[in-house]
Amino acid sequence: SIYLDIPCEWYDGFGFDWKKRSRYNLTQGAVDSTHAQIVASRPRPKIVTVGADDTAQRRAVLRQRWIDGEYERLGAYEKLSGLALDGLIYGTGALKVGAEDGRPVIDRVWCGDLWVDPQEERFGRVRTLYQIHAMDRDVARLEYPEHDREIQDLPPLEANERTVFADLAVQGYEPRNQVALIEAWRLPAASKPKRTVSNNVPVMLGAGRHVIVCSGCVLVDETWDHPAFPFVFFVWGTDPERFWGQGMVEKGAGMQSDLNELCRVIQQSYEVMVPQFWVDDSAGVQADLNNVVGRVNRCKPLTGDVRTAVQVLSPDVGMGLLQREQEIAQRFLHVLGVDALQAKAEKPAGLNSGAALQNYKD
């Protein structure tokens, strides 16, 4: 909400007035300029042969074409752009990587739909990851036909399960044909799991697991032998006590709050300091002045001389307030590591060639 400058009462504790928009949304400008810098480069995986024969080189060319085609089919660069934007805003961006019909698939996932075990997160040993899905009931029935009856009997997505979806919290919205699926991964603790017995039940000690459940109904239960989760994470700012990162919005929330308050004071000053005419109450001057922005105040001068009773005040705002506004803006860019020139769409003086600008950027 801070990035989009949308009024939200959740941010009252940060000093934001949720009924009004920011007059100087520096957060959005910093995020957009940094995002543009990140996605300007489009990395391309390339297969290179070293000391190979013609057959291997032709095979490498064909594989290179296949990779380029898959990147275009998947919209990889567009999804990488979304990954970077999520990382800047929320602190962590996530792409889910998998396979469907023997071909790779990539899905952009909001980090708010992912959870980790708090105790594992506290000690930096995260081996369990959870994801929530809101799936159409008919799609779920087609995806898991062997559990068709159980899926038909599932209750619709409840309000308490929709708290992670801001758009679904609108009053009066009822998704009548959606069900909630919970997917979980447990990483293997050993390369070679050991078979043992626990509570008279044979188990594989150290084995990983992948499950998908839906309100008590187990849709998928299989072994997970990969050493990592099927996600690609982009973390903008590292938090030493959390699995998730810290984004630009969170880092700059305090300074943005100070800037909002200062802009409010400056705006009030401009509204108050308009030309004011102090006129003798007995002078008979009209209260409304045509085509003039100002205010007429009536007074009773002690001298009784009407000519000394008229004063005009020019609109003015203290230079200290305007300088303070610029100081906060510069500090915001400095703390977040944003190139101030790029944020203003400017270039360093004296650098005109592309090579010089690229070296400066590096």
Short mmCIF file of N, CA, C and O in Angstrom, two decimals, residues 45-52 56-57 60-61 64:
data_model
loop_
_atom_site.label_atom_id
_atom_site.label_comp_id
_atom_site.label_asym_id
_atom_site.label_seq_id
_atom_site.Cartn_x
_atom_site.Cartn_y
_atom_site.Cartn_z
N PRO A 45 21.44 -17.88 -20.90
CA PRO A 45 22.27 -19.08 -20.76
C PRO A 45 22.78 -19.52 -22.14
O PRO A 45 22.03 -19.55 -23.11
N LYS A 46 24.06 -19.85 -22.20
CA LYS A 46 24.66 -20.20 -23.48
C LYS A 46 25.51 -21.46 -23.33
O LYS A 46 26.30 -21.57 -22.38
N ILE A 47 25.32 -22.38 -24.25
CA ILE A 47 26.09 -23.63 -24.26
C ILE A 47 27.32 -23.43 -25.13
O ILE A 47 27.20 -23.07 -26.31
N VAL A 48 28.48 -23.64 -24.57
CA VAL A 48 29.74 -23.45 -25.27
C VAL A 48 30.55 -24.75 -25.21
O VAL A 48 30.70 -25.35 -24.14
N THR A 49 31.02 -25.18 -26.34
CA THR A 49 31.86 -26.39 -26.41
C THR A 49 33.33 -25.97 -26.43
O THR A 49 33.70 -24.97 -27.04
N VAL A 50 34.15 -26.76 -25.77
CA VAL A 50 35.59 -26.51 -25.72
C VAL A 50 36.31 -27.75 -26.21
O VAL A 50 36.23 -28.82 -25.60
N GLY A 51 36.99 -27.60 -27.35
CA GLY A 51 37.76 -28.72 -27.90
C GLY A 51 36.90 -29.88 -28.32
O GLY A 51 37.34 -31.04 -28.26
N ALA A 52 35.64 -29.62 -28.76
CA ALA A 52 34.75 -30.70 -29.17
C ALA A 52 34.71 -30.80 -30.68
O ALA A 52 35.11 -29.89 -31.42
N ALA A 56 29.39 -32.54 -31.65
CA ALA A 56 29.08 -31.92 -30.35
C ALA A 56 28.71 -30.45 -30.53
O ALA A 56 27.82 -29.94 -29.85
N GLN A 57 29.36 -29.77 -31.48
CA GLN A 57 29.05 -28.37 -31.71
C GLN A 57 27.65 -28.20 -32.29
O GLN A 57 26.91 -27.28 -31.90
N ALA A 60 25.26 -28.70 -29.55
CA ALA A 60 25.21 -27.52 -28.69
C ALA A 60 24.35 -26.42 -29.31
O ALA A 60 23.60 -25.72 -28.61
N VAL A 61 24.45 -26.24 -30.63
CA VAL A 61 23.64 -25.22 -31.31
C VAL A 61 22.16 -25.54 -31.18
O VAL A 61 21.32 -24.66 -30.91
N GLN A 64 21.01 -24.86 -27.71
CA GLN A 64 20.92 -23.43 -27.49
C GLN A 64 19.61 -22.89 -28.06
O GLN A 64 18.94 -22.05 -27.44
#
